Structures are given as C-alpha cells and as structure tokens.
Amino acid sequence: MNPLSVLVGKAVRRASKLRGGGSALPGLVVERLDPGFMGRALTGLKHGVVVVSGTNGKTTTTKMVVELLEGQGLKVFTNRTGSNFTRGVAAALLGEVDWRGRLDADIAVLELDEAHAVHFVRLVPPRYSLLLNVLRDQLDRFGEIDATTRLLETIAAATTGAVILNREDPRVAGIAASIPTADVVYFGLDASLRSTFPNDDELRGAAGIAPASALRADVVLDQVDGNSAVFLLSGSTADPTADAAAGAAFESVHVDLRLRGVYNIFNAAAALATARAVLGAAVAKDALIASLAAVEPAFGRGESLVVDGRALELVLVKNPSGFRLGLKSFDPSGCATMIAINDNYADGRDMSWLWDVDFDSLGLDGVDVVSGVRAYDMALRLKYDDVPVRAVEPDLPAALKEFISGNADLPKRIFCTYTAMLAVRRDLSKITKVEVVS
Amino acid sequence: MPNGTAISKGTIRVLQLYPREMNIYGDWGNVLVLKQRLTWHGYTPEILEHNAGDPFPDDIDLIIGGGGQDSGQLVIQEDLQALAPTLRALAEDGFPMLLICGLYQLFGNFFRTHDGGVIPGIGVLDLETRGGEKRLIGNVVATSTEFGDIHGYENHSGQTFLGPGLAPLATVTKGEGNNAGDQHEGARYRNIVASYLHGSLLPKNPAIADFLIRTAVERKYGSFEPGVIDDSLAEAARRHAGARPR
Ligand SMILES: [Zn+2]
C-alpha cells in the first residue's frame, strides 16, 4: 500500500484538470512514484480485467461492453475516450480509487491501443481479451500488419480466462493457435455479410473474398438492415465453450440499435460475445439485448449534432477499411459532404491510405468542401475517381464556415481524421452544443 | 477532360504484378493513375493482373509492381524466379516498368535478411538489399534532373545499395531513401523506374506517370500524342507535402 502516491496523484490530477491540461500527466506522476499502483488497483476485482484491442472500433466496442455489463448489474470501471494508453488508464484510476488505492468495481473494461496493451498486460494480466481486427493503420508506428498481429498474440498469451476473437479476420482468428491456456471464443458474420466487411487482404476487390469459416462462433451477425440486426446466439446455457462442444443450436434475436453504421453493428456481436464470456450461465439475455439496443454512438463515431436546425454528422475515418465502411454506411444522396484530412502524428503522416479507399459512391453527388492539412492530397484522390469537388480549403475553420453557409438547407456529413475531428468539434462548439470530452 | 466519346488513339495494356501479395500502402493508386491518365491522354487502358501460378501474358505494354508484407514476398518467390528470364529480356529491351518497395528489392540481386538468410532476387537491377534493424519511415523529397522534385513516403526496413553501374532515380533532400548511408533514392535503368516511395508515388509525381505512358505508347505505336491534363491539384498537393515534417 502506498497511500501517499495515491494522494499525490489525485492532487496532480485535480491540478491538471484545473489547468485544462491533458489526462496523461497524473498517470505519469503516479507511475514514477509508485510503479505497482495500477496492478494493485486492478487485481482482486471479482470479474477481473477485460482488454479490448485491435485497429478499428475499440472505442465504440468498449462502450458497448461496459453498457452490456452494467445492464447485468455489474459495477464497471473503464477508461473513457482518448486515453487508450497505459498512462491514461492510471490517470483514470486515480479518479476512481479511494485513498488506499482500492477500486470499487466488479470488473474493469479497458480500451488499449495494441502497443500499449502489450505493455499493460505485462503489469496486469487480463482475465478476458477481445481482439477486434488487424487492419492497415498507423503503419508508420507499427511497421507492418504482421507485426501488429504479433502484438495481439502477446495480449492473448497473457490472458487467463477467455480470448474473444474475430473469426472473419484471418490474422485475428489465427491467434487461436498460439493461445496456451485461455478459452477461445469467436464472434463472426453470416456468409452473406462477408463481402460487406473485407479484411485487410480483401481490400482490393479483385482479390476476392475468402470462403466462410468453419469455426463455430458464439455470436454471429446474421442480417443487417439499416439499424436493425439479427444476431445468432450459440446455445441456450450461455456457456459458449460447453455449447460449442455440445454442438448446441443457435437462438436468433432481433435488435433495433441506436448505433449507426454496419461496422458498429458487427462490433455489437463482439460485445455480446464478450459479455457472455464474462457472465457465462448467469447472463440475463433479455436485459443484454435491451442494453445493446440503448447504446448511443461514442464521440466522433457517427456522432450527430444539430447546426442551424439541420443534422450534422461527424464520421471519424482513420484507415482504408474504416473509410470504406463509413462510405458504405451513410447514403450520400440528399446530404452535403465535407472531407477533412490531417496528417498530424495522431492521424498518421502517410497519405498512401487514401489510395486504398474507393470513392466512387460519392461520384454522383460530389463533395462540397475538402479541407485539412492534406486537403490537396484528398482532392487529388477524388479527381482520380472522377468525384467532383466544389471547393478545396486547407484552413479548417474557413472550410467549415463555407460548408455550413453554403448548404443551409441540407443535412451535412463530415468525414474527418482524428485531429481534424477535434478541430471541427472545437469550432462547432462555438455555434452549437457539442459534448466536451477531456 | 477527354472521355469515352473521343476516338481512342490505341490500347495500352498494363500488367500489375502480384496484386494479391504485393499491394500495400496505396500501391493501387499507381495503377489507377496510369489507367486514368491513359484515358485522359486519349488512349484506352486495360489493366491485367499476374498472380503466382498464372500464365504470363505476352501482349502487355507496361508493368507495375508494388510492396508487400515479408510473408507475401515468400509466397511469390517461386513464381517470380520462374519469370526471371522473361522479365530480364523485357527490361533489356527497354520495356517500361514501375517497381515500388518490395518488388524493387526483389528485382535486385538478393535480399540479405537480418537473421543472415538470403532471399534471391531476379537480377534485373544490379543492387542488393540488407535487412536493417531500424525501419526507415517518413516523408521524402528527392530531386532528379529527369523528373524534378519527387514527393513520397517511405516505410521499409530493407536498405538497398546500388551496384557501380546503376544510377539512382533521385537524390534525397528530406528523408533516407535507399539506405541510411548515401543520399540515393530508387534506381533508374533503361525504362525502369524503381523506388521506395509510396504516397502513392504517381499521383503526386505525374511526370513519372507520363514518362511510363509515353514509353509504352511509343514502343507500341511509334509516337505519343499527349492530351491536355490539368495537374494543378497535383502541384498544390506537392507544395503542401513538401512543407510537412519528416
Ligand atoms: Zn513499402
């Protein structure tokens, strides 16, 4: 026990909040003063720790897992948006622990960036890990996607209870072979939906879609129609491992979700499989489905705002598959479109990824304004897909002003990279109500 | 922009090598740029693919090859070795080719991996590549007398060294290029342009795209009649890219 480091950490946290500073500093302070702090705070939770990692969809999926478990009556600790680094977890813990460093929760569900997750699991072995996908993203940090896969393998190897894997991503599904002790649980897609979610090897249409997997999944996304989905839940005892062994039948459930976008709905299958793995036979199915139906989109992930009486939607895009799914999820007709591409460190400096996205679907209506530091790279990309662009304005506030005043009568949609999204939200908060996330 | 209503000046067949395995960081962008610029110049593009195990087509006009994961390079190894005599003959004959990253390396003599293994290349280009400890990653600007400033993005762990008779494509002014030692970026041999640069390379460097197109058309039809293409967006993208940090 080291109450002193907790008190100091809490004080730094308060001070940095007052200054409006970032969330990492207090985490850094407590890590230096007391390296064992995080491990102590997180061991001894009744249901242990869940780590959520992968390239795309971590934030929304973590939010879903948290809300599904809360709906089952658990007290859940989580790291809120924007702190998916180990230090961010430490900082979030400081806000929640008592003066002795004890956390009052049944379970922790933590979103962790792949590289930080590897560091984290060395300090705190998780009971569960949910591994979503391995896609080309930030390759300037991780080098190659095969290297990213090895990061996820390390997380899986440290997991003591169950590892929940995406059956449809061959790199993720392949991790099963290297898991020493934990159970393996899959979530997956019906064969009819496979082409909607290409994995990284299938990004080029010509490569074709791999045949359906023969592995048995605990939760399968069976059908999607707008915001409604049908999931198949394995067996009836909600003990996925036993069910799979017994070859038990699937139960089909229909859910109308508040989340938009097919990618969020596939992530819902991941969240369901995770909640079922955590609770086993104790899971209350109706409450689980009701919680899922009530989940709202996370910050910037298909987030809807109102500007001058018209809807304005922010869609975060940060890699080719995410951008493709974003374009597929939202119909451009009758809507004004803006794209803002930055290349700051958090966005990734390499613009190559824009060339792995097809923009044909925007061809008919065109794009109103292209903005961001790399506005001209984006405009050039659109030119090569014959997509008309009405204006290119690298300066974001100027572009936003033009976009809003030029399309007063239309609903609007902005596809933006991470730092462009932060800038857009900051600017929009001057004219409309935008939830502030610290 | 000229389009399908104009009478085509001829057909140019572009072969993409191993799009399944050697297709990463926007390599598709290079193919798309050739396809569109051929159209804008008034020609009809046909895009073909060669994957491991396919018969090699003999009526092609331009070859383009990209980069890949290390695992992808192993998959294509046997097929590429079988094609070596054909590709060497085409290269010597002045056939236009664009080789990026992984295939740039494999068109050389060999790749010595960092654990001491040797992956044989096909010896079209007199160069060798050594696996490095540290990945060379970031924005690159390189300058050449032939194409002016070249803008791109590098992301490779192999470091390439050119043989004494082989000219670099360009001299690096920002970034590393072929290796962390000399200032060379890429290689330039007969009508082959080879480079580490993604970005993709051709969209922001239309002079290289048009060199490949001109060469392919002249070899097939005797002369090239370019169309008028507005490259102002590429110019602006180059200016902004050049001002970005490494
Ligand atoms: Zn490369």
XYZ file of C-alpha atoms and ligand atoms in Angstrom:
685
model
C 0.000 0.000 0.000
C 1.218 3.425 -0.778
C -1.475 5.945 0.163
C 0.962 8.803 -0.365
C 1.381 8.186 -4.097
C -2.376 7.981 -4.489
C -2.852 11.291 -2.719
C -0.119 12.972 -4.740
C -1.521 11.527 -7.956
C -5.018 12.715 -7.095
C -3.686 16.181 -6.339
C -1.855 16.346 -9.662
C -4.992 15.136 -11.393
C -7.040 17.909 -9.790
C -4.425 20.498 -10.648
C -4.093 19.430 -14.261
C -7.878 19.415 -14.612
C -7.987 22.998 -13.325
C -5.401 23.989 -15.893
C -7.433 22.251 -18.579
C -4.440 20.041 -19.283
C -4.242 16.546 -20.709
C -5.084 13.363 -18.863
C -1.649 11.739 -19.044
C 0.352 13.828 -16.561
C -1.189 12.488 -13.329
C -0.768 8.966 -14.716
C 2.884 9.690 -15.365
C 3.376 11.044 -11.863
C 1.831 8.042 -10.150
C 3.718 5.618 -12.435
C 7.001 7.228 -11.388
C 6.157 7.403 -7.692
C 4.557 4.010 -7.432
C 5.014 1.614 -10.355
C 2.841 -1.044 -8.703
C -0.156 1.245 -8.308
C -2.120 0.131 -11.353
C -1.568 -3.573 -10.822
C -2.723 -3.330 -7.183
C -5.796 -1.289 -8.023
C -6.869 -3.727 -10.736
C -6.173 -7.075 -9.044
C -8.842 -8.580 -6.903
C -11.789 -7.350 -8.980
C -14.480 -10.020 -8.855
C -14.626 -10.464 -12.635
C -11.107 -9.335 -13.420
C -9.999 -7.123 -16.300
C -11.172 -7.087 -19.929
C -8.753 -5.656 -22.506
C -10.254 -4.502 -25.824
C -7.758 -4.037 -28.639
C -7.447 -4.063 -32.424
C -7.225 -1.468 -35.158
C -10.798 -0.315 -35.645
C -13.815 0.071 -33.394
C -12.142 -0.098 -29.960
C -13.907 2.933 -28.523
C -17.432 2.015 -29.561
C -16.985 -1.662 -28.708
C -15.578 -0.862 -25.264
C -18.550 1.416 -24.642
C -20.895 -1.410 -25.654
C -19.188 -3.996 -23.429
C -19.350 -1.564 -20.500
C -23.042 -0.860 -21.000
C -23.920 -4.534 -21.526
C -22.192 -5.441 -18.254
C -23.741 -2.516 -16.385
C -27.115 -3.729 -17.655
C -26.338 -7.013 -15.902
C -25.885 -5.160 -12.620
C -22.076 -5.044 -12.569
C -20.129 -2.012 -11.400
C -17.717 -1.360 -14.245
C -14.544 0.694 -14.338
C -13.458 1.898 -17.775
C -11.048 4.379 -19.345
C -13.121 6.980 -21.147
C -12.352 8.171 -24.641
C -8.971 9.488 -25.573
C -6.835 7.701 -23.030
C -6.184 4.293 -24.543
C -2.614 4.362 -23.279
C -1.411 2.676 -20.092
C -0.765 6.072 -18.561
C -4.323 7.106 -19.406
C -5.608 4.060 -17.505
C -3.531 5.036 -14.487
C -4.899 8.576 -14.702
C -8.492 7.325 -14.966
C -7.889 5.001 -11.981
C -6.709 7.917 -9.856
C -10.113 9.485 -10.282
C -11.853 6.359 -9.020
C -9.738 4.754 -6.287
C -10.106 5.528 -2.600
C -7.201 6.953 -0.618
C -5.757 3.487 -0.091
C -5.675 2.896 -3.858
C -8.625 0.498 -3.860
C -11.076 0.444 -6.748
C -14.745 -0.099 -6.017
C -15.777 -2.091 -9.092
C -16.675 -5.644 -10.141
C -14.786 -5.533 -13.404
C -12.573 -3.233 -15.480
C -13.109 -2.922 -19.242
C -10.185 -1.160 -20.867
C -9.663 0.033 -24.397
C -5.967 -0.206 -25.215
C -4.024 0.636 -28.296
C -2.162 -2.508 -29.494
C 1.328 -1.424 -28.463
C 0.210 -0.080 -25.077
C -1.860 -3.191 -24.444
C 1.320 -5.267 -24.675
C 2.911 -3.074 -22.029
C -0.254 -3.168 -19.917
C -0.686 -6.974 -19.887
C 2.842 -7.345 -18.525
C 1.730 -5.323 -15.494
C -1.823 -6.651 -15.238
C -2.700 -9.991 -16.894
C -6.303 -9.648 -18.107
C -8.917 -12.329 -17.466
C -10.501 -11.601 -20.848
C -9.256 -10.032 -24.039
C -11.355 -9.008 -27.014
C -9.317 -8.715 -30.223
C -11.256 -6.996 -32.980
C -9.202 -6.796 -36.160
C -5.804 -6.077 -37.664
C -6.022 -3.517 -40.414
C -3.623 -1.144 -42.070
C -3.460 1.851 -39.819
C -0.638 3.916 -38.470
C 1.845 1.660 -40.180
C 4.355 4.385 -39.618
C 4.187 3.351 -35.961
C 3.882 -0.423 -36.162
C 5.687 -1.097 -39.424
C 3.750 -3.975 -40.876
C 0.416 -5.540 -40.079
C 2.091 -8.862 -39.398
C 3.967 -7.064 -36.623
C 0.657 -5.735 -35.296
C -0.670 -9.292 -35.243
C 2.261 -10.290 -33.045
C 1.277 -7.537 -30.580
C -2.219 -9.020 -30.335
C -0.734 -12.508 -29.859
C 1.153 -11.214 -26.846
C -2.091 -9.873 -25.365
C -3.841 -13.194 -25.979
C -0.973 -15.154 -24.449
C -1.190 -13.139 -21.219
C -4.955 -13.667 -20.898
C -6.016 -16.087 -18.173
C -9.746 -16.679 -18.810
C -11.056 -16.331 -22.351
C -9.877 -14.666 -25.539
C -12.660 -13.393 -27.792
C -11.597 -13.370 -31.450
C -12.986 -12.086 -34.741
C -13.473 -15.246 -36.776
C -13.604 -13.298 -40.055
C -10.211 -11.645 -39.792
C -7.670 -14.330 -40.711
C -4.875 -12.642 -38.759
C -7.020 -12.437 -35.617
C -8.556 -15.901 -35.970
C -5.043 -17.301 -36.472
C -4.063 -16.104 -32.995
C -6.091 -19.022 -31.546
C -3.233 -21.385 -32.416
C -0.837 -19.543 -30.111
C -3.050 -19.288 -27.016
C -1.639 -21.524 -24.273
C -4.318 -21.762 -21.616
C -7.262 -19.428 -22.037
C -10.529 -20.471 -23.716
C -11.133 -19.214 -27.231
C -14.486 -17.691 -28.179
C -15.285 -16.404 -31.671
C -17.707 -13.828 -32.986
C -18.467 -13.838 -36.679
C -20.591 -12.968 -39.667
C -23.062 -14.902 -41.718
C -21.551 -15.830 -45.107
C -23.986 -13.422 -46.808
C -22.365 -10.467 -44.984
C -18.739 -11.413 -45.533
C -18.274 -9.127 -48.549
C -19.553 -6.144 -46.527
C -16.582 -6.406 -44.152
C -13.461 -7.084 -46.198
C -10.430 -7.968 -44.118
C -7.122 -6.379 -44.917
C -6.237 -8.896 -47.627
C -9.551 -8.289 -49.345
C -9.385 -4.505 -49.635
C -8.718 -4.781 -53.354
C -11.918 -6.065 -54.921
C -10.050 -8.276 -57.369
C -8.523 -10.388 -54.628
C -11.937 -11.863 -53.833
C -13.491 -12.761 -50.524
C -12.288 -15.812 -48.652
C -14.794 -18.643 -48.131
C -16.838 -18.752 -44.923
C -15.064 -20.098 -41.873
C -15.908 -23.488 -40.425
C -15.093 -22.379 -36.861
C -18.079 -22.249 -34.591
C -18.813 -18.735 -33.320
C -20.555 -17.873 -30.070
C -22.307 -14.869 -31.646
C -22.927 -14.413 -35.358
C -24.237 -11.273 -37.026
C -26.805 -12.881 -39.302
C -28.623 -9.985 -41.003
C -28.386 -6.189 -41.104
C -30.997 -3.816 -42.439
C -30.299 -0.172 -41.616
C -30.159 -0.038 -37.827
C -31.817 -3.408 -37.278
C -29.838 -6.524 -36.897
C -30.373 -10.199 -36.273
C -27.789 -11.977 -34.142
C -27.467 -15.718 -33.648
C -26.519 -16.635 -30.110
C -24.956 -20.002 -29.599
C -26.844 -22.495 -27.437
C -29.034 -21.670 -24.509
C -26.877 -22.158 -21.489
C -24.797 -19.119 -22.401
C -21.689 -21.089 -21.698
C -20.044 -20.749 -25.088
C -17.330 -23.327 -24.565
C -19.720 -26.013 -23.363
C -22.252 -25.158 -26.058
C -19.707 -25.334 -28.800
C -18.570 -28.711 -27.559
C -22.158 -29.953 -27.396
C -22.938 -28.539 -30.839
C -25.952 -26.765 -29.351
C -28.293 -24.876 -31.655
C -28.360 -21.131 -32.225
C -31.012 -18.791 -30.974
C -31.896 -15.878 -33.224
C -32.508 -12.416 -31.687
C -33.629 -9.247 -33.405
C -32.328 -5.867 -32.132
C -33.088 -2.308 -33.258
C -29.974 -0.342 -32.460
C -29.316 3.340 -31.909
C -25.825 2.865 -33.282
C -25.452 3.649 -36.939
C -23.136 2.099 -39.437
C -22.647 -1.558 -40.262
C -19.216 -1.608 -38.631
C -20.738 -0.697 -35.262
C -23.255 -3.484 -35.667
C -20.552 -6.085 -36.256
C -18.799 -4.737 -33.162
C -22.044 -5.375 -31.291
C -21.541 -9.106 -31.989
C -18.073 -8.769 -30.434
C -19.507 -7.024 -27.369
C -22.249 -9.638 -26.948
C -19.730 -12.479 -27.133
C -17.566 -10.733 -24.541
C -20.407 -10.097 -22.098
C -21.492 -13.733 -22.460
C -17.959 -14.947 -21.812
C -17.717 -12.818 -18.661
C -21.068 -13.836 -17.194
C -21.442 -17.374 -18.513
C -24.622 -19.069 -17.366
C -25.527 -16.067 -15.199
C -26.240 -13.798 -18.163
C -29.773 -12.384 -18.389
C -30.468 -12.449 -22.086
C -33.389 -10.020 -22.306
C -31.531 -7.400 -20.299
C -28.471 -7.951 -22.501
C -30.458 -7.247 -25.658
C -32.206 -4.257 -24.070
C -28.829 -2.767 -23.074
C -27.492 -3.261 -26.566
C -30.476 -1.509 -28.119
C -29.878 1.513 -25.869
C -26.162 2.088 -26.605
C -25.513 5.546 -28.118
C -22.634 6.149 -30.531
C -19.307 7.143 -28.987
C -17.713 10.510 -29.611
C -16.987 11.092 -33.296
C -18.188 7.649 -34.355
C -21.241 8.562 -36.373
C -21.997 11.294 -33.853
C -24.958 13.508 -34.744
C -25.049 17.222 -33.958
C -27.537 19.924 -34.897
C -26.329 23.076 -36.637
C -28.798 25.778 -37.668
C -31.637 23.315 -37.330
C -30.048 20.745 -39.625
C -28.353 17.490 -38.728
C -24.582 17.420 -38.993
C -22.896 14.063 -38.702
C -19.248 13.510 -37.833
C -17.693 10.311 -39.129
C -14.189 9.534 -37.931
C -12.037 7.942 -40.638
C -8.511 6.844 -39.921
C -7.668 3.934 -42.203
C -8.823 2.447 -45.509
C -11.256 -0.109 -44.142
C -12.800 2.425 -41.749
C -13.226 4.959 -44.538
C -14.722 2.315 -46.821
C -17.194 1.200 -44.183
C -18.029 4.833 -43.390
C -18.826 5.492 -47.041
C -20.866 2.313 -47.214
C -22.789 3.044 -44.021
C -24.037 6.518 -44.852
C -26.007 7.263 -48.010
C -24.622 10.451 -49.627
C -27.783 11.377 -51.542
C -29.630 14.453 -50.289
C -26.752 15.286 -47.969
C -23.874 17.762 -48.258
C -20.461 16.134 -47.793
C -17.192 17.528 -46.472
C -13.913 15.636 -46.005
C -11.141 16.872 -43.702
C -7.772 15.084 -43.781
C -4.933 15.959 -41.428
C -1.560 14.227 -41.248
C -0.509 15.039 -37.698
C 1.210 12.342 -35.630
C -2.102 11.052 -34.215
C -3.578 10.791 -37.715
C -0.569 9.079 -39.287
C 1.699 11.033 -41.608
C 1.424 8.710 -44.599
C -1.263 9.640 -47.120
C -0.958 6.353 -49.036
C -4.064 5.007 -47.337
C -6.351 7.376 -49.233
C -5.467 5.391 -52.360
C -6.771 2.166 -50.804
C -10.287 3.604 -50.500
C -12.822 3.711 -53.372
C -14.708 6.980 -53.534
C -16.990 6.028 -56.436
C -20.053 6.198 -54.180
C -19.535 9.974 -53.861
C -19.353 10.414 -57.636
C -22.992 11.265 -58.188
C -23.422 13.970 -55.547
C -19.827 15.090 -55.344
C -18.038 16.587 -52.354
C -18.749 20.171 -51.307
C -15.603 21.053 -49.419
C -12.290 19.277 -48.924
C -10.171 20.540 -46.042
C -7.367 19.780 -43.614
C -3.587 19.921 -43.851
C -3.696 17.388 -46.689
C -6.745 18.820 -48.439
C -4.958 18.752 -51.783
C -3.937 15.111 -51.430
C -7.610 14.305 -50.793
C -8.833 16.455 -53.677
C -6.306 14.790 -55.970
C -7.536 11.374 -54.813
C -11.139 12.351 -55.639
C -10.113 13.668 -59.044
C -8.745 10.242 -59.942
C -12.108 8.669 -59.006
C -13.954 11.297 -61.095
C -15.666 12.712 -57.997
C -16.499 16.411 -58.448
C -15.185 18.701 -55.685
C -16.709 22.147 -55.276
C -14.070 23.752 -53.056
C -10.663 22.958 -51.578
C -9.815 24.963 -48.446
C -6.988 23.641 -46.244
C -7.907 26.029 -43.404
C -10.467 24.112 -41.323
C -12.439 26.974 -39.724
C -12.771 28.727 -43.095
C -13.796 25.484 -44.785
C -16.363 24.704 -42.094
C -17.884 28.158 -42.385
C -18.165 27.810 -46.134
C -19.596 24.302 -45.827
C -22.302 25.333 -43.351
C -23.346 28.586 -45.014
C -23.255 27.086 -48.493
C -25.555 24.190 -47.577
C -28.029 25.825 -45.184
C -30.964 23.677 -46.310
C -29.277 20.291 -46.284
C -28.272 17.734 -43.692
C -24.484 17.552 -43.592
C -21.823 14.958 -43.091
C -18.133 15.424 -42.392
C -15.653 12.593 -42.798
C -12.592 13.552 -40.791
C -9.336 12.169 -39.427
C -8.766 12.238 -35.681
C -7.121 15.636 -35.221
C -9.369 17.167 -37.882
C -12.347 15.901 -35.906
C -11.068 17.501 -32.707
C -10.645 20.790 -34.565
C -14.093 20.566 -36.169
C -15.754 19.839 -32.814
C -13.911 22.724 -31.177
C -15.086 25.052 -33.903
C -18.647 23.736 -33.888
C -18.886 24.137 -30.124
C -18.838 27.904 -30.719
C -22.073 27.688 -32.686
C -23.881 24.649 -31.291
C -23.937 22.376 -28.276
C -21.168 19.797 -28.531
C -20.366 17.419 -25.709
C -16.938 18.288 -24.385
C -14.627 15.342 -23.886
C -11.499 15.956 -21.854
C -11.302 16.096 -69.846
C -11.385 13.789 -72.893
C -13.630 10.816 -72.277
C -15.042 7.715 -73.896
C -16.775 9.687 -76.649
C -13.483 10.594 -78.346
C -11.928 8.067 -80.726
C -9.244 6.099 -78.890
C -5.668 6.607 -80.039
C -4.955 2.983 -79.159
C -4.983 0.449 -76.317
C -2.292 0.130 -73.673
C -2.227 -2.993 -71.545
C -0.855 -2.502 -68.031
C 0.126 -5.588 -66.064
C 0.077 -5.382 -62.274
C 2.441 -7.943 -60.733
C 1.131 -9.928 -57.760
C -1.679 -7.572 -56.680
C -2.735 -10.142 -54.076
C 0.521 -10.209 -52.121
C 2.417 -7.163 -53.319
C -0.098 -4.415 -52.863
C 0.272 -2.273 -49.801
C 0.222 1.361 -48.705
C -1.756 2.572 -51.699
C 0.058 0.708 -54.483
C -3.325 0.582 -56.194
C -3.046 4.370 -56.561
C -0.223 3.936 -59.073
C -2.328 1.609 -61.210
C -5.305 3.958 -61.014
C -3.188 6.936 -62.074
C -1.855 5.079 -65.139
C -5.375 3.982 -66.015
C -6.877 7.473 -65.738
C -4.006 9.353 -67.378
C -4.011 6.943 -70.309
C -7.714 7.747 -70.716
C -7.111 11.484 -70.378
C -4.338 11.283 -72.975
C -6.859 9.678 -75.321
C -5.785 6.025 -75.061
C -7.737 3.012 -73.840
C -6.205 1.391 -70.751
C -6.573 -2.293 -69.962
C -5.484 -3.436 -66.520
C -4.326 -7.028 -66.176
C -3.127 -8.904 -63.137
C -0.476 -11.527 -62.755
C -0.655 -13.613 -59.577
C 1.546 -16.547 -58.576
C 0.729 -19.537 -60.759
C -0.965 -17.559 -63.568
C 0.344 -17.886 -67.136
C 2.330 -14.761 -68.029
C 0.584 -12.706 -70.763
C 2.727 -11.842 -73.796
C 0.781 -8.882 -75.206
C 1.390 -6.286 -72.499
C 2.824 -2.764 -72.745
C 3.693 -1.695 -69.208
C 4.495 -3.476 -65.922
C 3.859 -2.196 -62.434
C 4.758 -3.854 -59.149
C 4.339 -2.862 -55.516
C 5.366 -3.664 -51.985
C 4.160 -6.275 -49.537
C 4.455 -7.891 -46.163
C 7.516 -10.083 -45.670
C 5.163 -13.075 -45.716
C 3.810 -12.020 -49.136
C 7.317 -11.910 -50.565
C 7.797 -15.566 -49.699
C 4.556 -16.572 -51.448
C 5.570 -15.050 -54.794
C 9.208 -16.118 -54.651
C 8.973 -19.266 -56.791
C 6.742 -17.695 -59.449
C 8.975 -14.640 -59.711
C 12.082 -16.789 -60.143
C 10.358 -18.666 -62.972
C 9.603 -15.324 -64.681
C 13.154 -14.026 -64.258
C 14.396 -14.724 -67.825
C 11.268 -13.122 -69.346
C 11.474 -10.036 -67.129
C 15.215 -9.655 -67.747
C 14.691 -9.812 -71.511
C 11.875 -7.253 -71.356
C 13.979 -4.915 -69.217
C 16.963 -5.091 -71.578
C 14.608 -4.436 -74.489
C 13.518 -1.111 -72.943
C 10.132 -2.221 -71.644
C 8.651 0.390 -69.214
C 8.267 -0.793 -65.629
C 7.486 0.838 -62.305
C 8.755 -1.097 -59.271
C 7.932 0.040 -55.771
C 9.425 -1.105 -52.462
C 9.141 -4.912 -52.175
C 9.370 -5.655 -55.891
C 12.105 -3.046 -56.286
C 14.108 -5.114 -53.801
C 13.303 -8.444 -55.479
C 14.297 -7.141 -58.929
C 17.802 -6.749 -57.479
C 20.439 -9.435 -56.884
C 19.442 -10.569 -53.399
C 17.956 -9.564 -50.075
C 20.040 -10.478 -47.036
C 17.632 -10.652 -44.079
C 18.665 -9.551 -40.686
C 18.994 -13.043 -39.351
C 21.501 -13.828 -42.122
C 19.162 -15.604 -44.576
C 19.392 -14.785 -48.272
C 16.324 -14.312 -50.472
C 17.478 -14.427 -54.089
C 16.331 -11.610 -56.383
C 15.967 -11.853 -60.155
C 18.988 -9.735 -61.029
C 17.256 -7.296 -63.385
C 18.773 -4.431 -61.412
C 22.350 -4.568 -60.118
C 21.606 -3.863 -56.482
C 21.466 -5.619 -53.160
C 19.329 -5.135 -50.103
C 20.186 -5.802 -46.464
C 17.610 -6.156 -43.706
C 18.062 -3.317 -41.240
C 17.408 -3.090 -37.509
C 15.549 0.139 -37.833
C 12.695 0.928 -40.209
C 13.103 3.999 -42.377
C 9.774 5.753 -42.131
C 8.541 9.199 -43.105
C 8.018 11.823 -45.764
C 10.628 12.021 -48.505
C 11.594 14.667 -51.031
C 14.189 13.674 -53.615
C 15.385 15.544 -56.633
C 16.208 14.269 -60.112
C 17.282 16.014 -63.309
C 14.819 13.909 -65.268
C 11.648 14.298 -63.174
C 12.308 17.326 -60.964
C 11.414 17.007 -57.266
C 9.870 13.656 -56.344
C 7.485 13.535 -53.349
C 6.581 10.388 -51.457
C 6.541 8.453 -48.216
C 8.936 5.671 -47.281
C 8.315 2.757 -44.916
C 10.892 -0.035 -45.209
C 13.397 -1.973 -43.140
C 15.471 -3.249 -46.075
C 18.346 -0.963 -47.036
C 19.317 -1.008 -50.696
C 22.747 -0.372 -52.195
C 23.201 0.181 -55.931
C 25.955 -1.524 -57.951
C 28.591 0.736 -59.544
C 26.881 0.931 -62.962
C 23.354 1.607 -61.720
C 22.075 5.192 -61.401
C 19.768 6.259 -58.588
C 16.342 7.633 -59.508
C 16.951 10.734 -57.415
C 18.986 12.362 -54.658
C 17.258 12.672 -51.308
C 16.856 16.138 -49.806
C 14.485 15.042 -46.999
C 14.308 11.512 -45.585
C 16.557 8.496 -46.185
C 15.640 6.798 -49.483
C 17.530 3.605 -50.392
C 19.513 3.440 -47.170
C 20.560 5.429 -44.140
C 24.056 5.945 -45.600
C 24.125 7.525 -49.055
C 21.668 10.066 -50.476
C 20.316 7.763 -53.175
C 16.612 7.160 -53.669
C 15.431 4.424 -56.037
C 17.055 3.248 -59.228
C 16.815 4.254 -62.856
C 17.732 1.644 -65.532
C 16.733 1.714 -69.233
C 12.965 2.324 -68.998
C 12.613 1.055 -65.446
C 11.750 3.417 -62.612
C 12.262 1.778 -59.218
C 11.595 3.484 -55.906
C 10.919 3.015 -52.219
C 8.318 5.746 -52.286
C 4.668 5.159 -51.537
C 2.303 8.047 -51.163
C 1.192 6.806 -53.686
C 4.123 7.737 -55.942
C 2.435 8.500 -59.278
C -0.455 10.799 -58.210
C 1.880 13.474 -56.859
C 4.555 12.786 -59.472
C 2.697 12.907 -62.800
C 5.982 13.427 -64.682
C 6.935 9.824 -63.825
C 3.495 8.533 -64.810
C 3.704 10.305 -68.155
C 7.235 9.019 -68.779
C 5.965 5.433 -68.372
C 2.939 6.107 -70.564
C 4.966 7.861 -73.252
C 7.469 4.995 -73.363
C 4.746 2.348 -73.586
C 2.873 4.209 -76.339
C 5.990 4.980 -78.388
C 7.096 1.350 -78.272
C 3.707 0.196 -79.477
C 2.576 2.943 -81.862
C 5.804 4.753 -82.825
C 4.773 8.129 -81.471
C 2.900 9.554 -78.492
C 0.332 12.333 -78.820
C -0.332 13.588 -75.297
C -3.694 15.027 -74.267
C -4.025 18.150 -72.136
C -4.264 17.290 -68.438
C -4.858 19.840 -65.692
C -2.312 18.934 -62.975
C -2.972 21.910 -60.722
C -4.240 19.733 -57.840
C -1.109 17.574 -58.047
C 1.000 20.757 -57.999
C -0.804 22.012 -54.877
C -0.537 18.597 -53.206
C 3.217 18.593 -53.924
C 3.644 22.041 -52.391
C 1.827 21.014 -49.201
C 3.604 17.649 -48.977
C 6.989 19.341 -49.332
C 6.228 21.570 -46.348
C 5.309 18.725 -43.976
C 7.632 17.389 -41.288
C 9.523 14.183 -41.904
Zn 6.910 -0.448 -48.807
